[in-house]
Amino acid sequence: MTKNLRVRTSKFIDETYKISFKFDGKTYYGYKGDTLASALLANDIHLVGRSFKYHRPRGIMTAGSEEPNAIVQLHKNSSRTEPNVRATEVEIYEGLEASSQNCWPSVNFDIGGINNILSPLLPAGFYYKTFMWPASFWEKYEYFIRKSAGLGKSPTMPDPDIYEHKYIHCDVLVIGAGISGIIAAKTAAQNGFKTLLVDEKPYLGGSTIYQNSEHFKINNQISSSWLEKEINEIKKFKNLEIKTRTSIAAFHGYNFLLARENLTDHIPLEQRNNKTRQRLLKIRAKKVITATGSLERPLIFDNNDRPGILLSSAVEKYANLYGVACGEKNVLFTNNDSAYETAISLHQKGINIEAIIDNREEIDSKLIRETEKNNIKIYKGYTVVNTYGYKRINKISIMQLSKDGQKVVSSKISISCDCLGISGGWTPAVHLFTQSGGKLKFRDEDQVFIPNIYSSDQISIGSCNGDFTLDEILSNVPNSLREFLNIKKTDYENLEVRSSFNKTKRNIWLLPSDKVIGKTKPFVDYQNDATAKDIKLALREGFRSIEHVKRYTTTGMGTDQGKLGNMHALGIISETAGSKMGELGTTTFRPPYTPLTFGTIVGRNVGEYFDIFRKTPMHDWHVQNKAEFENVGQWKRAWYYPQNGESMHDAVQRESKAARDSAGILDASTLGKIDIQGTDASEFLNRVYTNAWSKLAIGKCRYGLMLNEDGMVYDDGVTTRLGENHYIMTTTTGGAATVLGKLEDYLQTEWPELDVYLTSVTDHYATISVCGPNSKKIVSQVIPDLNFSDESFPHMSFKNTKIDKIKCRVMRISFTGEHSYEINVQANYGKSVWEKCMEAGKEFNITPYGTETMHLLRAEKGFIIVGQDTDATMTPIDLQMDWIVSKKKYDFIGKRSLYRSDTIREDRKQLVGLLTENPDEVLEEGAQIVADVNKSPIEMLGHVTSSYYSPNLKKSIALGVVRGGKNMIGQKLIIPMENKKINVTVADPVFLDKENKRLNA
Amino acid sequence: MFLINCPYCGEREQSEFKAGGEAHIIRPKQPTELSDDQWAEYLFMRKNIKGIQFERWVHTHGCRKWFNVVRDTSNDIIKAVYKMGEKPPTK
């Protein structure tokens, strides 16, 4: 039987709109306006979860985003399931299903609860201390630790929701729509600033909007009525945008902020389709006003975590905003006046209060006097020493405090209760301020950290700046705004304010007990089950830095980042270690303030939008001809063209043979192309390539190798001289952008005197490479007007010509070692010229080949691929390419590095060919190469970089890098694999046609 | 993410730019005259200061121009921006 604890109509709850929802499989009812937490409390449910380490029963503790305990899983076993959601933030809707986390088989009977009994065996650092030995057992421990770690379950199905990113630029961003934020937003908007006001809650007005007390009045109106009018006014401003359900996740430097806007989380699932669920707002604000308010502190005493123990301010909010009593026998425990506000509110609503325990002894204020007038018993100078009740608090015992607050004296008094509201004063919510790089200062009188030095154009106002009372807010906020916005006056000067709050507080970080600390469980971090005892243990074990204590005890490391308990942890450390709070500093508050979904972070960048991909002009042809594709950088390149269900190996063998026997055709459009013009173009090439360029005749091509300044090979490709001052450079596919960037860098910063202009034309041309002994016959059919004789058009030369009326450049260059031509046409004619070549090549069985065959063919010739046969440690000398390094040139990029003491070592890894003893055995690329397997440890000499079965040589060939390999030709080495040792012989890297006869065949 | 005032395009977001390391390291005119140590000094040695640092940046996704930036590396505040070849600000 559940009770109904709905007390009296609240104007925030629509009692005509009933909503049914499920919690742990059972159906309950709530009203529009309820959160999951308020609806559960109205049904008298406090127990909603189990704690992380000890599996202690835990209930709802707060009424906001700082909630450490009431963490639930939504919509289990559905694609929309979401773990670690705070019940205090979930607005209920028809069909909502929530369940408890971290318990099995149920929240009421949880086997893990045994950990609570075993807790003396689970001290701080338990995992670090226990699972260290023997080291080899870690794999076994890990399995169990992983199983028991973590809170909720992540979804296993694709996310059906839509997320997006949006940029917002504004003059003034106001964070938080409490009384200070509303005042700030209105003032900014009135003065013409383009203003954005955001608040994480679905309503405006913060905690003032549900006040209903004669003790807090502005201009003789109750503060909530006054604020309501202000809210109605700000809605009229055209230059003020208001976003509710929007939480600032991160406050970066330069006033750049990230926010999560919730759009559909509060509506029934079936209404969410095709709507954007959450938006990540990327906000650039000229000025930021932080009005994030403050969080109430709990009090730290034995068993302060039982279901039914809430923050006093949460008890008040549930009564005033949601019309829900958290219990029938309420007790409040406080060290300041806030609990009396709660008491007065509860009394107004007809909710019973058994007693108030106040740790202050001699106190008096208007609030206290009114409470006493209502016949509520107040125990002054007392503290709670223990609580009772396993799944719900049912009793507390209290004792009188000694004068110094260090001990308890007198005898115990028991008070039965079903709800205990606790208040330890207020902590300014400075999380965003510190994220932005702001520096805090400690205010001794009420033991709070408040903003001190700002890192950008921003201010903090209201209670996040340490102004907790209504009169402080209304006198300080207008002053701050005038100065910050540089305006003459605000609407808020000389308001008549009544604020009955007495600021006296008796701050005791860890309240004394009649038991020794070892026998108590005073929780500091509820979510991670870290107690004051753990913190003291850490200090005894020698930890001093707050950052270390945090990690050792896991205090503040839950999904709530210790919003409630971090200050107490600091306080206990400072008291125990005898250091000053201000000097101790705080731990770092990191983004996000509250957790973000992955969906929000990635936005629309999922599936095919995850990354762009580039297609060549002939892409559709490749698709039609069933090519398999390979990703090269962002390009999709045809990899091989399987016919009739061929395997990759068979296709590549067929393509490779056809290219050498008759003719092959390759789409080489992805090669980087840089157009180089200017009177100093030749000089420029001289400086960036290792070989000489001044004497290259117009119409000729030359292969070039580009180094980094450290002498290591960076890129390669053929460059053609199109005119006196005009070259076209080709780069590797992957290197196109970085090569252009590097060349621009040198031109702009080292050699600005050179008259050279670089333009990327990679996408402007389609490149078709036709190779093989019949290539000339095919290309001369496609371009009948051109003289293809060897005399007129020799290897390494170029012609400007036309195919029909289409201008094209034809280069006679070869990456396969075969007689071959490369036709470059304007990109949009690429496909038609390709098809012409295919048509002309029909009688010669022209065979399209992909990148895999290209790699095989060039390996037969020992041509390197930069990035495959080289990494950033190979010089041209290491590659046995001494021939391309000019001895005559005075300088080029990387030249000086080629004779550093390290680069001239004889035992550097050098590129060699590798032949297997068994010609059918193909090596694995990346396999290690050794000389002696009997020596331990086995000395690694190098590795295999390229390896293929060559159909043209009918044997396995490989390239590899081997220490000192240049002088090891003919030597036998070993490639040890998992189950066998493969014997190889070091060979010359050129396997086929050393004399280059095929180029002119 | 900070904002950089490109001397050619104006203020843009950091993501449009690429950092190019310490500024005012001049490539030796006669590398072949240098000892290994002298060459290594040019090639490898960088200051990596906490505080005011002179850096090169390029507006990669914009005008593609290189320029110099004076940045406080401890808080990312940019003190000055100036073109290649211009003298660094003294104050």
XYZ file of N, CA and C in Angstrom, chain A residues 167 252-254 256 284 709-710 740-741 744-746 748-750 890-897 899-901, chain B residues 1-3 13 25-27 29-36 39 42-44 56 64-66 76-78 84:
162
model
N 25.608 27.099 -33.531
C 26.435 28.201 -33.042
C 25.533 29.355 -32.633
N 34.709 27.670 -21.486
C 36.109 27.723 -21.888
C 36.608 29.163 -21.929
N 37.894 29.291 -22.216
C 38.486 30.606 -22.339
C 37.837 31.412 -23.459
N 38.075 32.708 -23.501
C 37.546 33.586 -24.544
C 36.013 33.547 -24.605
N 33.911 31.198 -24.618
C 33.341 30.167 -25.480
C 32.711 29.107 -24.574
N 29.362 31.817 -28.351
C 30.405 32.844 -28.226
C 29.735 34.089 -27.677
N 63.513 18.786 -43.204
C 64.781 19.419 -42.845
C 65.679 18.452 -42.056
N 65.079 17.419 -41.469
C 65.882 16.436 -40.730
C 66.461 15.357 -41.647
N 51.648 20.750 -49.956
C 51.326 22.131 -50.338
C 51.552 23.067 -49.146
N 51.109 22.625 -47.972
C 51.268 23.435 -46.772
C 52.734 23.704 -46.468
N 54.215 26.137 -49.059
C 53.748 27.502 -48.769
C 54.516 28.088 -47.588
N 54.732 27.248 -46.584
C 55.452 27.686 -45.390
C 56.837 28.229 -45.780
N 57.592 27.446 -46.564
C 58.933 27.895 -46.967
C 58.859 29.168 -47.820
N 56.540 31.497 -47.900
C 56.098 32.697 -47.186
C 57.062 33.125 -46.096
N 57.754 32.160 -45.488
C 58.512 32.530 -44.291
C 60.021 32.511 -44.475
N 60.552 31.608 -45.320
C 62.011 31.549 -45.473
C 62.474 32.238 -46.753
N 74.279 23.386 -53.703
C 74.809 23.926 -52.460
C 73.886 23.602 -51.290
N 72.582 23.650 -51.577
C 71.625 23.463 -50.477
C 70.292 22.969 -51.031
N 69.594 22.236 -50.264
C 68.167 21.912 -50.474
C 67.630 21.479 -49.123
N 66.315 21.415 -49.009
C 65.726 21.093 -47.700
C 66.205 19.704 -47.257
N 66.869 19.661 -46.133
C 67.300 18.378 -45.582
C 68.729 17.999 -45.913
N 69.383 18.751 -46.775
C 70.728 18.349 -47.221
C 71.709 18.221 -46.053
N 71.720 19.264 -45.202
C 72.714 19.257 -44.125
C 72.534 18.047 -43.201
N 71.281 17.603 -43.077
C 71.023 16.493 -42.158
C 71.529 15.159 -42.697
N 74.407 14.354 -43.543
C 75.698 13.942 -43.001
C 75.872 14.336 -41.531
N 74.740 14.277 -40.817
C 74.844 14.331 -39.350
C 75.429 12.987 -38.887
N 76.018 12.996 -37.674
C 76.668 11.777 -37.206
C 75.699 10.593 -37.191
N 38.584 27.069 -26.818
C 38.951 27.445 -28.178
C 39.062 28.960 -28.280
N 40.256 29.432 -28.587
C 40.396 30.880 -28.567
C 40.187 31.489 -29.941
N 40.173 32.803 -29.972
C 39.992 33.527 -31.222
C 41.340 34.111 -31.623
N 37.891 31.783 -35.429
C 38.037 30.767 -34.401
C 39.329 29.952 -34.613
N 62.790 31.637 -35.759
C 63.920 30.734 -35.918
C 64.241 30.772 -37.406
N 65.358 31.359 -37.739
C 65.661 31.591 -39.154
C 66.503 30.441 -39.692
N 66.118 29.949 -40.843
C 66.874 28.866 -41.473
C 68.260 29.402 -41.850
N 71.553 30.444 -43.590
C 71.774 30.694 -45.012
C 72.773 29.690 -45.593
N 73.711 29.249 -44.769
C 74.750 28.341 -45.263
C 74.832 27.109 -44.374
N 73.867 26.229 -44.508
C 73.824 25.054 -43.614
C 75.094 24.221 -43.680
N 75.709 24.157 -44.838
C 76.879 23.292 -44.980
C 78.064 23.783 -44.158
N 78.037 25.056 -43.763
C 79.142 25.602 -42.971
C 78.997 25.256 -41.478
N 77.860 24.693 -41.128
C 77.585 24.502 -39.697
C 78.076 23.155 -39.191
N 78.490 23.163 -37.923
C 78.831 21.901 -37.265
C 77.546 21.141 -36.955
N 77.673 19.875 -36.626
C 76.509 19.086 -36.228
C 75.734 19.764 -35.099
N 73.859 22.861 -36.317
C 72.697 22.470 -37.128
C 71.587 21.898 -36.228
N 69.502 24.540 -34.581
C 68.453 25.072 -35.457
C 67.319 24.055 -35.621
N 67.711 22.788 -35.803
C 66.748 21.761 -36.184
C 65.833 21.346 -35.033
N 66.407 21.184 -33.846
C 65.660 20.532 -32.771
C 65.290 21.417 -31.592
N 54.437 30.914 -34.557
C 53.959 31.033 -35.933
C 52.606 30.346 -36.033
N 45.300 31.055 -45.858
C 46.489 30.213 -45.931
C 47.785 31.000 -45.733
N 47.662 32.158 -45.106
C 48.857 32.971 -44.858
C 49.468 32.625 -43.498
N 50.790 32.636 -43.468
C 51.514 32.494 -42.199
C 51.677 33.858 -41.568
N 46.389 31.438 -22.631
C 45.984 31.558 -24.036
C 45.615 32.979 -24.462
N 45.945 33.944 -23.660
C 45.628 35.313 -24.079
C 46.643 35.765 -25.131
N 46.118 36.244 -26.259
C 46.984 36.671 -27.351
C 47.258 38.163 -27.200
N 54.407 38.169 -41.174
C 55.756 37.661 -41.410
C 56.642 38.806 -41.900
